Short mmCIF file of C-alpha atoms in Angstrom, two decimals:
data_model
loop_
_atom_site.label_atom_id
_atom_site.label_comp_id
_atom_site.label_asym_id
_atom_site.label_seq_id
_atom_site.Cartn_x
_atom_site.Cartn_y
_atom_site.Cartn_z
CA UNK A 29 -11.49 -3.49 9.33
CA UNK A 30 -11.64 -0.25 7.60
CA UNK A 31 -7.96 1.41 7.81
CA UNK A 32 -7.03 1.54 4.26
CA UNK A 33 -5.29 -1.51 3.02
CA UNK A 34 -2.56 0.44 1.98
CA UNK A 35 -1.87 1.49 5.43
CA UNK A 36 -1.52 -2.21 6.54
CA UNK A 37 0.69 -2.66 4.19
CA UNK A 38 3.12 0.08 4.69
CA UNK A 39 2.87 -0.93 8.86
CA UNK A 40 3.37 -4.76 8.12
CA UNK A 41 5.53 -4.91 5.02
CA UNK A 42 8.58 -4.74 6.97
CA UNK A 43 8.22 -7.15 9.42
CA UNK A 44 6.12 -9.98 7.22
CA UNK A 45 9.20 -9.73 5.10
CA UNK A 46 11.73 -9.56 7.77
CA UNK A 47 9.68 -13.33 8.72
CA UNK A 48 9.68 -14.67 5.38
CA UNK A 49 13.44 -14.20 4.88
CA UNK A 50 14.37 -15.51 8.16
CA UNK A 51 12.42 -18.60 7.08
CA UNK A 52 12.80 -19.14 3.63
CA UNK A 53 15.84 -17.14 2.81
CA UNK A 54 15.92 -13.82 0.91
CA UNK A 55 14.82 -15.18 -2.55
CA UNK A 56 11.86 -17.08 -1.53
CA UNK A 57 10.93 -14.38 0.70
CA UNK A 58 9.00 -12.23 -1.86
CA UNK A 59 6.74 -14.73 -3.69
CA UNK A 60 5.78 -15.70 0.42
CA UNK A 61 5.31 -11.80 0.42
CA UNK A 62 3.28 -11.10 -2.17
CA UNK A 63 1.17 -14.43 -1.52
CA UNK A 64 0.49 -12.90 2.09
CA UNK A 65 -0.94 -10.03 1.33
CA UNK A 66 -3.09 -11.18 -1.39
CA UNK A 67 -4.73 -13.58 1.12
CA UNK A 68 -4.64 -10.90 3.09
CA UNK A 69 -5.98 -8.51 0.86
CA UNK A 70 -9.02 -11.28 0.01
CA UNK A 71 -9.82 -11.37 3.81
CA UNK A 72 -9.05 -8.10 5.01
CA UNK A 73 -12.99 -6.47 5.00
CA UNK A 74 -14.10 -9.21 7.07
CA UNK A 75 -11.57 -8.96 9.70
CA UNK A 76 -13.12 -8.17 12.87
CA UNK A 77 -11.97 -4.15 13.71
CA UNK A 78 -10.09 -4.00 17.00
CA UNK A 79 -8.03 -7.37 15.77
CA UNK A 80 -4.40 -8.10 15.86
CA UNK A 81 -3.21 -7.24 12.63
CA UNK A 82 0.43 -8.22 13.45
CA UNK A 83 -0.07 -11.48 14.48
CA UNK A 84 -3.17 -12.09 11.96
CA UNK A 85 -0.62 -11.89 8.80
CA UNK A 86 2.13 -13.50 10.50
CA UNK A 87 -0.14 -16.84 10.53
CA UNK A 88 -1.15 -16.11 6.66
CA UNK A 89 2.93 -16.04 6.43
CA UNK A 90 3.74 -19.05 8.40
CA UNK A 91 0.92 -20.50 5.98
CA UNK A 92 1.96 -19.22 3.09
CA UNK A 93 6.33 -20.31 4.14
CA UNK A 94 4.60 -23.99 4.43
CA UNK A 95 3.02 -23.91 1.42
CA UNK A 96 6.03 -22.66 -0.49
CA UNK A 97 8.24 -24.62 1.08
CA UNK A 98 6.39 -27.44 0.12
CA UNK A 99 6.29 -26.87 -3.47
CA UNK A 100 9.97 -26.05 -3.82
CA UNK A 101 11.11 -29.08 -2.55
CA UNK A 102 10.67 -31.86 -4.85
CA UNK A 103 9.19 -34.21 -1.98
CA UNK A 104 5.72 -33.26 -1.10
CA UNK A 105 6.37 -34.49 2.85
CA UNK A 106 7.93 -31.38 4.72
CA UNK A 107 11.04 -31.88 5.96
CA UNK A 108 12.69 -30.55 9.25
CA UNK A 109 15.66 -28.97 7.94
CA UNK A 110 16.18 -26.81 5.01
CA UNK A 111 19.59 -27.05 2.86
CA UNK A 112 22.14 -24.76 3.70
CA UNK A 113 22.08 -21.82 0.87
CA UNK A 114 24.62 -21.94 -1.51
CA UNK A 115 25.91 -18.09 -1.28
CA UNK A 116 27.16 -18.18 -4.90
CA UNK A 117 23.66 -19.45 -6.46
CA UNK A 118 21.84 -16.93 -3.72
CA UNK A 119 23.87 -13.54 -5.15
CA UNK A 120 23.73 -14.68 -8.97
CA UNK A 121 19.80 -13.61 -8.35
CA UNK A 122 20.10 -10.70 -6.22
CA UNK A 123 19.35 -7.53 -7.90
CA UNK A 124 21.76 -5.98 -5.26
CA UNK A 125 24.71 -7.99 -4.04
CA UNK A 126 26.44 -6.09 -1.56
CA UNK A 127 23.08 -5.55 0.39
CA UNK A 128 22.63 -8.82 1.38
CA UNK A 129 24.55 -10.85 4.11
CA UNK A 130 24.85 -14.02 2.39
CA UNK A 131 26.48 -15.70 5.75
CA UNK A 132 23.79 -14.87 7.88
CA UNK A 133 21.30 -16.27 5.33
CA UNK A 134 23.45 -19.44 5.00
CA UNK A 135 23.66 -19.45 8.90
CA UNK A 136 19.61 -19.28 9.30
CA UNK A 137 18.62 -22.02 6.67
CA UNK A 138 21.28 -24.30 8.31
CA UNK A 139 18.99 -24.58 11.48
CA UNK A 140 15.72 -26.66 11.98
CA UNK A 141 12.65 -25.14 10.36
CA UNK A 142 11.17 -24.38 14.15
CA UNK A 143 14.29 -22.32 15.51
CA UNK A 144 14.04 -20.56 12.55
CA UNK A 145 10.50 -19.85 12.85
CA UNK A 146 10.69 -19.45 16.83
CA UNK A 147 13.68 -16.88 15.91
CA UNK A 148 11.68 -14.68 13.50
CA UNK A 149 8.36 -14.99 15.65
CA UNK A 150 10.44 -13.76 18.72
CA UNK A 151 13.59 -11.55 17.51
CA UNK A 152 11.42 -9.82 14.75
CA UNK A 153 8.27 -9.79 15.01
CA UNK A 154 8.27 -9.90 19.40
CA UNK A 155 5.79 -12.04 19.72
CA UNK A 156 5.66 -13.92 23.36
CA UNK A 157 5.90 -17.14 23.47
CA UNK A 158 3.13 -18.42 24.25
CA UNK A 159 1.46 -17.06 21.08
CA UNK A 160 4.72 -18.56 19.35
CA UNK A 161 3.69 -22.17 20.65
CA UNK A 162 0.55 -21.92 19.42
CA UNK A 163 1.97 -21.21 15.54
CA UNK A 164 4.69 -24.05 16.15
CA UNK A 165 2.41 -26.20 17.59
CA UNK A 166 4.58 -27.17 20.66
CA UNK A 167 4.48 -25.52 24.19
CA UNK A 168 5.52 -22.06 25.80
CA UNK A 169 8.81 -23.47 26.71
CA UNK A 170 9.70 -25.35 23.83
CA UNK A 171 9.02 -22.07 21.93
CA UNK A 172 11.64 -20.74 24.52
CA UNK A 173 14.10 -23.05 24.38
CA UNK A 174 14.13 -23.60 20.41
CA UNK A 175 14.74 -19.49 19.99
CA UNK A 176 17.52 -19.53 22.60
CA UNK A 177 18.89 -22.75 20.47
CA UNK A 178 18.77 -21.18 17.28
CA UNK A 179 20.23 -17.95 18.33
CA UNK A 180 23.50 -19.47 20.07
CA UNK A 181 23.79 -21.71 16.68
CA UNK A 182 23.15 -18.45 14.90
CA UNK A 183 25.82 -16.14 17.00
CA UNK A 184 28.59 -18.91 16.87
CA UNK A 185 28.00 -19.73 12.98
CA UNK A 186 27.44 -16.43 12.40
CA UNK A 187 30.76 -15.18 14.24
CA UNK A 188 32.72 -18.34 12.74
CA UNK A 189 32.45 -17.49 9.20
CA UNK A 190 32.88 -13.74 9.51
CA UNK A 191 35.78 -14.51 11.24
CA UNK A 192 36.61 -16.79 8.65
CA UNK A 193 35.85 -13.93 5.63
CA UNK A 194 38.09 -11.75 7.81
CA UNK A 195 41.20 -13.59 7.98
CA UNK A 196 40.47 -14.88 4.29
CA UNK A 197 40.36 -11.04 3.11
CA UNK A 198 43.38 -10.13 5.36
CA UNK A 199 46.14 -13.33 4.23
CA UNK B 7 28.34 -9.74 16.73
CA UNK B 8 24.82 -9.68 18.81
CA UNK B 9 21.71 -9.75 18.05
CA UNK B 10 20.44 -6.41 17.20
CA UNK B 11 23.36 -6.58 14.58
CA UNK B 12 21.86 -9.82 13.38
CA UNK B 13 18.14 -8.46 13.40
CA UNK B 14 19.84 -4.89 11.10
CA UNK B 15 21.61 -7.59 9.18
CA UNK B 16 17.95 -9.14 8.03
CA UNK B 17 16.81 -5.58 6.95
CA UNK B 18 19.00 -4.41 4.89
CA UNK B 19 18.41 -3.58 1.71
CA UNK B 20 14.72 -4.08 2.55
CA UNK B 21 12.98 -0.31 1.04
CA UNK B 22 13.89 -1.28 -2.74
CA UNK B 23 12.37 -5.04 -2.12
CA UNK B 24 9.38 -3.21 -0.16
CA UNK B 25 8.67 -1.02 -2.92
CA UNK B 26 9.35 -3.51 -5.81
CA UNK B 27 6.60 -5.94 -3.72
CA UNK B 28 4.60 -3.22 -3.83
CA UNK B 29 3.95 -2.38 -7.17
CA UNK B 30 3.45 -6.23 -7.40
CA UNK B 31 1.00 -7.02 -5.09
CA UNK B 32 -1.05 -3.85 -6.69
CA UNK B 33 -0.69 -5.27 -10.07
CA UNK B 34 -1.78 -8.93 -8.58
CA UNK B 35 -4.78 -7.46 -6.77
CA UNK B 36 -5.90 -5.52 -9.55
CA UNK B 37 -5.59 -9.33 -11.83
CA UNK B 38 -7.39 -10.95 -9.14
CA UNK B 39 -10.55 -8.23 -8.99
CA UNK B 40 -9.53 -7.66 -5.24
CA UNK B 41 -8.57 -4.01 -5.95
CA UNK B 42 -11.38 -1.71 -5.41
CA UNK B 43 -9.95 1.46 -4.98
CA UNK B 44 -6.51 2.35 -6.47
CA UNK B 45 -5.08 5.72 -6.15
CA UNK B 46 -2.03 7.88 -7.15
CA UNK B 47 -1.06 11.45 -6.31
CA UNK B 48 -0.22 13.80 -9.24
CA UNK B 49 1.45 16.89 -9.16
CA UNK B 50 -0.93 20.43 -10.74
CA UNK B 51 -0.29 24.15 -11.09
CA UNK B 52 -2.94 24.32 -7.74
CA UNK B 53 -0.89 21.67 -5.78
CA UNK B 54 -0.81 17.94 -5.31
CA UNK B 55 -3.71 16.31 -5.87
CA UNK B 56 -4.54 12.68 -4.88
CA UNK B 57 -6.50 10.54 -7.67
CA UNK B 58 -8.50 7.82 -6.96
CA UNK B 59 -10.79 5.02 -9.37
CA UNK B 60 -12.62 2.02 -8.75
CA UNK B 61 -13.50 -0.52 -11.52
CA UNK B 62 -16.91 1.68 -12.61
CA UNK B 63 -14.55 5.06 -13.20
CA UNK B 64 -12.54 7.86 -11.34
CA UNK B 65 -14.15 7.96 -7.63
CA UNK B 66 -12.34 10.93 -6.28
CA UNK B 67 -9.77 13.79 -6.74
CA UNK B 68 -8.43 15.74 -3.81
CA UNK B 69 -5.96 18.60 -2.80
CA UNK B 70 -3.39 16.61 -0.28
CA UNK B 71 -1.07 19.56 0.56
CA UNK B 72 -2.20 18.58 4.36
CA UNK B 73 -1.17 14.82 3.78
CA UNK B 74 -3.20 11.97 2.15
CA UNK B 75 -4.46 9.98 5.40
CA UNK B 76 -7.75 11.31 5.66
CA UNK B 77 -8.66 11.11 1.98
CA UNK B 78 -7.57 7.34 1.84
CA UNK B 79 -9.69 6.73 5.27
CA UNK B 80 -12.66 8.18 4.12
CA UNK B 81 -12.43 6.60 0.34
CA UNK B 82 -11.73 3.19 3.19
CA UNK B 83 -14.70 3.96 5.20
CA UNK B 84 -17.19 4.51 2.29
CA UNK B 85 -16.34 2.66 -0.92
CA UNK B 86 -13.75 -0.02 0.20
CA UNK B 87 -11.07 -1.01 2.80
CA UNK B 88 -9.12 -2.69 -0.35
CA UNK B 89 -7.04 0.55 -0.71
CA UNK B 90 -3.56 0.35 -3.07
CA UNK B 91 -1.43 2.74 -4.50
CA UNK B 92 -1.53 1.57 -8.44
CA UNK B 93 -0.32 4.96 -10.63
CA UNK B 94 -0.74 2.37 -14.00
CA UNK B 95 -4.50 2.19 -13.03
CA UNK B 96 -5.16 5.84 -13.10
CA UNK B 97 -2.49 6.77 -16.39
CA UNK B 98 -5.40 8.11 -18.50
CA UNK B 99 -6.75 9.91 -15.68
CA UNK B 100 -2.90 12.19 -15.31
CA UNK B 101 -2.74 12.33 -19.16
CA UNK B 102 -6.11 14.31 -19.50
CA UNK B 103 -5.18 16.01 -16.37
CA UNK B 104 -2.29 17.11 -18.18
CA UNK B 105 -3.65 18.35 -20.84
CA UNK B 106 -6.27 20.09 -18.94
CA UNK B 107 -3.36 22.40 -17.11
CA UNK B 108 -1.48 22.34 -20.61
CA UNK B 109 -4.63 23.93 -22.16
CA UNK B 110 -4.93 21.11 -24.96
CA UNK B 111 -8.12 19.62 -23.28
CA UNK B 112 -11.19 21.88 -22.29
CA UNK B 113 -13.75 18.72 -21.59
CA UNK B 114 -12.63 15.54 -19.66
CA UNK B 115 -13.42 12.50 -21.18
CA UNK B 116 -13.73 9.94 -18.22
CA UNK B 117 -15.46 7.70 -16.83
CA UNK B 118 -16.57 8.75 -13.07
CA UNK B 119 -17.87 6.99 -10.55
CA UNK B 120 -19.92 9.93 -8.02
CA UNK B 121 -20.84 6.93 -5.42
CA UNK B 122 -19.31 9.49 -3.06
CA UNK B 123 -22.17 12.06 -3.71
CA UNK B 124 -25.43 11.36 -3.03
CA UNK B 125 -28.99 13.13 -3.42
CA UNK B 126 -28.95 16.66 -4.57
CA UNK B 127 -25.81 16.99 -4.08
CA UNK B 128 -25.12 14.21 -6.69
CA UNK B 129 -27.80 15.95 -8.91
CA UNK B 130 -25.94 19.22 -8.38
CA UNK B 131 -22.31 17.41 -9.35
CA UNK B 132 -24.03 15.49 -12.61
CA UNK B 133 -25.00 19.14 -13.91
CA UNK B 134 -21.65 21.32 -13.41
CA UNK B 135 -19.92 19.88 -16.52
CA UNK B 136 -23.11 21.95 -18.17
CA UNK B 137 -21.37 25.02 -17.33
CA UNK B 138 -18.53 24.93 -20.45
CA UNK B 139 -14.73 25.78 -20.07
CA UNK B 140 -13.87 29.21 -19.74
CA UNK B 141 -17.31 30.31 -18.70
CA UNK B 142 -19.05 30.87 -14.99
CA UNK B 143 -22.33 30.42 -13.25
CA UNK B 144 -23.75 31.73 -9.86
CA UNK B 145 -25.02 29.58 -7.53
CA UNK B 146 -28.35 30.75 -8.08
CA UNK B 147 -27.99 30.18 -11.62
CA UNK B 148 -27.13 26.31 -10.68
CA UNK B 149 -29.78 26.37 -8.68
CA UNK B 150 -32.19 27.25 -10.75
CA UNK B 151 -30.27 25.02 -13.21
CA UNK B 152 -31.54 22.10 -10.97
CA UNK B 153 -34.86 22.77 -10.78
CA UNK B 154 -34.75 24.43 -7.10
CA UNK B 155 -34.14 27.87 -7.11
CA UNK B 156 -34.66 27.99 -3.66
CA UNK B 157 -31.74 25.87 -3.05
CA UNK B 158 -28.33 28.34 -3.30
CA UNK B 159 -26.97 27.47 -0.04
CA UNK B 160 -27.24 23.97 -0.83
CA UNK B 161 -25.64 23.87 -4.08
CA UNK B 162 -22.77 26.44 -1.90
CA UNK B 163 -22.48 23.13 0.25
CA UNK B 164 -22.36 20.47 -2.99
CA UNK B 165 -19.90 22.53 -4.58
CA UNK B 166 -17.75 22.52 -1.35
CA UNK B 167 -18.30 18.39 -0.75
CA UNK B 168 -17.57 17.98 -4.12
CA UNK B 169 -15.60 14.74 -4.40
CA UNK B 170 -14.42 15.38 -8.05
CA UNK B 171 -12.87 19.28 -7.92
CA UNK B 172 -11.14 20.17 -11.79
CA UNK B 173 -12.70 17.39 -13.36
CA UNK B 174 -16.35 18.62 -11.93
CA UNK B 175 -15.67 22.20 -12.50
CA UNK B 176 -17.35 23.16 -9.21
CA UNK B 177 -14.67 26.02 -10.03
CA UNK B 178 -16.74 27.56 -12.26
CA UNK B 179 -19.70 28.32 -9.79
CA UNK B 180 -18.76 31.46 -8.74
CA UNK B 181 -21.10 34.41 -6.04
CA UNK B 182 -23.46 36.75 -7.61
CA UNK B 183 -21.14 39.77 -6.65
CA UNK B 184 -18.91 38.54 -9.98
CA UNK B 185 -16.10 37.38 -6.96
CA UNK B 186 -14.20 33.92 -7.17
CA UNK B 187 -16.14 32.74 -3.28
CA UNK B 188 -15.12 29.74 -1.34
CA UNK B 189 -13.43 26.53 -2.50
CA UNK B 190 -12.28 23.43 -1.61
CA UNK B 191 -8.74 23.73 -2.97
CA UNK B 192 -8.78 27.13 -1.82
CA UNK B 193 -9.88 30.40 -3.39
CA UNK B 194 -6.27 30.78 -4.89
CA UNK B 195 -6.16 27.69 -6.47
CA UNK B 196 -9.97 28.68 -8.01
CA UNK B 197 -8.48 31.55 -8.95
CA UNK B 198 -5.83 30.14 -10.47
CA UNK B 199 -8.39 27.59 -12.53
CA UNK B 200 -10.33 30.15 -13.38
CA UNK B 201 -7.14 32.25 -15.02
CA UNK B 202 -6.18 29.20 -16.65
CA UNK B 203 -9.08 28.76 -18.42
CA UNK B 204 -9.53 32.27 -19.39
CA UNK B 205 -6.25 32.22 -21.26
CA UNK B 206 -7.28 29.51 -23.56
#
């Protein structure tokens, strides 16, 4: 390829973050970030022109989420599901607390690793699914059916604890 | 709450992290060696001028009043798709540039890279800095400077392709007639180089 890197970056930042937060969790998110685009960066003149630069650094991502994920968690074998957040511990490190949605964080890291990753791949980046089974390694409906999972998880959580935060504000 | 609220949910805050990452993913490349052209844009007296260096010296200065894009494609096309904005790597290069417009620096001490000329036009940009601050020369008088008197038109077009303008003072090449001629930042902004320098 021969756009300037710094165009790729600009285009993709957004949504390669948008991924790595939806499946690490805000904090996480920017070493998976930076990591990215280095490997990016390292392969980028070698990438065929006319390739799908969207999807090409989403895999680097998912790569990069795995490899993180593996070295934050004290046990080498992955696991399915990640902890939920703690909201308290996740704002004592944010630079700016009252940008981030700390339910809706804790609400994505309480489901499995692949509705997470089916939800980013689908919701944010709109990939179809079929290209979606071939990063989880299942099949085009599986793909289908763990998105849909995760988002009706995500909406009811989601609308639970706002509700909650609501009432708890209000009494 | 649905799910475009979710999706606007995941983005907030996102332009400060974006340009935080950024700054260090530049800084990371430049560590690893993967950075091969950095650039930053720096505002003159003649306009905004984009600044770019590779690891062998200053590769390029333009006037970006028109936008940026085509500057970074063609630094992308012809020294190296590994394109970052990195101010920190081109600091000395704003300082002297400072004190070139400030009139405390008449001779720029940097090291360039002219991989972007080639041929005579390269021989033509290697001999400009000849021609000292404050002074002119025709284009014959380059010409004849580099060996090819013959060659005026051609050292019109090297001075017009030339990728270092201020720091190359193609400025100073000016027509026989004793007027300013063509340039690429424009014939005000020669002008306005030429003024400068006259002042000192």
């Amino acid at each position: 390829m021969t756009e300037p890197f710094e165009q790729i970056v600009a285009e993709h930042g957004p949504t390669v973050l948008r991924v790595a937060r939806a499946v690490l969790g805000p904090d996480d998110a920017d070493d998976a970030w930076t990591e990215t685009f280095i490997a990016a960066m390292r392969a980028y003149p070698d990438l065929p022109e006319g390739s799908n630069v969207e999807a090409w650094l989403v895999t680097i991502a998912k790569r990069k989420a795995i490899d993180q994920h593996r070295t934050r968690t004290r046990n080498p074998v992955p696991v399915e599901v990640l902890p939920v957040a703690d909201s308290a511990e996740l704002s004592a490190t944010d630079p700016d607390p009252a940008e981030r949605d700390d339910e809706l964080w804790g609400a994505l890291a309480g489901l499995p690793r692949k509705q997470r990753e089916a939800i980013a791949y689908h919701y944010v980046v709109g990939m179809p699914y079929a290209e979606i089974a071939t990063l989880l390694g299942n099949t085009e409906s599986a793909a289908r059916r763990a998105a849909a999972d995760g988002m009706k998880t995500l909406r009811a959580t989601y609308a639970r604890e706002r509700r909650d935060l609501e009432q708890g504000a209000s009494s | 709450m649905n799910t475009d609220d979710m999706l606007a949910a995941l983005s907030r805050g996102e332009d400060e992290t974006l340009r935080r990452l950024h700054a260090r993913l530049a800084d990371a490349a430049a560590a690893d060696g993967l950075l091969d052209v950095a650039y930053r844009t720096i505002d003159s007296p003649v306009g905004r001028l984009l600044v770019a260096a590779t690891e062998r010296g200053l590769v390029r200065v333009a006037y970006v009043d028109q936008g940026s894009d085509a500057v970074l494609g063609e630094l992308a096309e012809r020294v190296s798709p590994r394109v970052l904005e990195r101010p920190a790597s081109l600091d000395t290069v704003a300082r002297e540039l400072d004190e070139y417009f400030g009139r405390v620096r008449t001779v720029f001490d940097l090291p360039l890279d002219l991989s972007l000329a080639t041929g005579f036009r390269r021989n033509v940009i290697t001999h400009l800095p000849d021609i000292t601050y404050g002074s002119t020369a025709t284009y014959a008088d380059v010409a004849r400077l580099v060996e090819n008197p013959k060659a005026v038109r051609a050292v019109g077009t090297a001075c017009a392709t030339n990728p270092l303008p201020v720091v190359v003072p193609c400025h100073r090449v000016v027509r026989s007639d004793g007027t300013a001629g063509q340039y690429v930042g424009g014939a005000e902004a020669k002008r306005t180089l030429l003024d400068l320098e006259a002042a000192a």
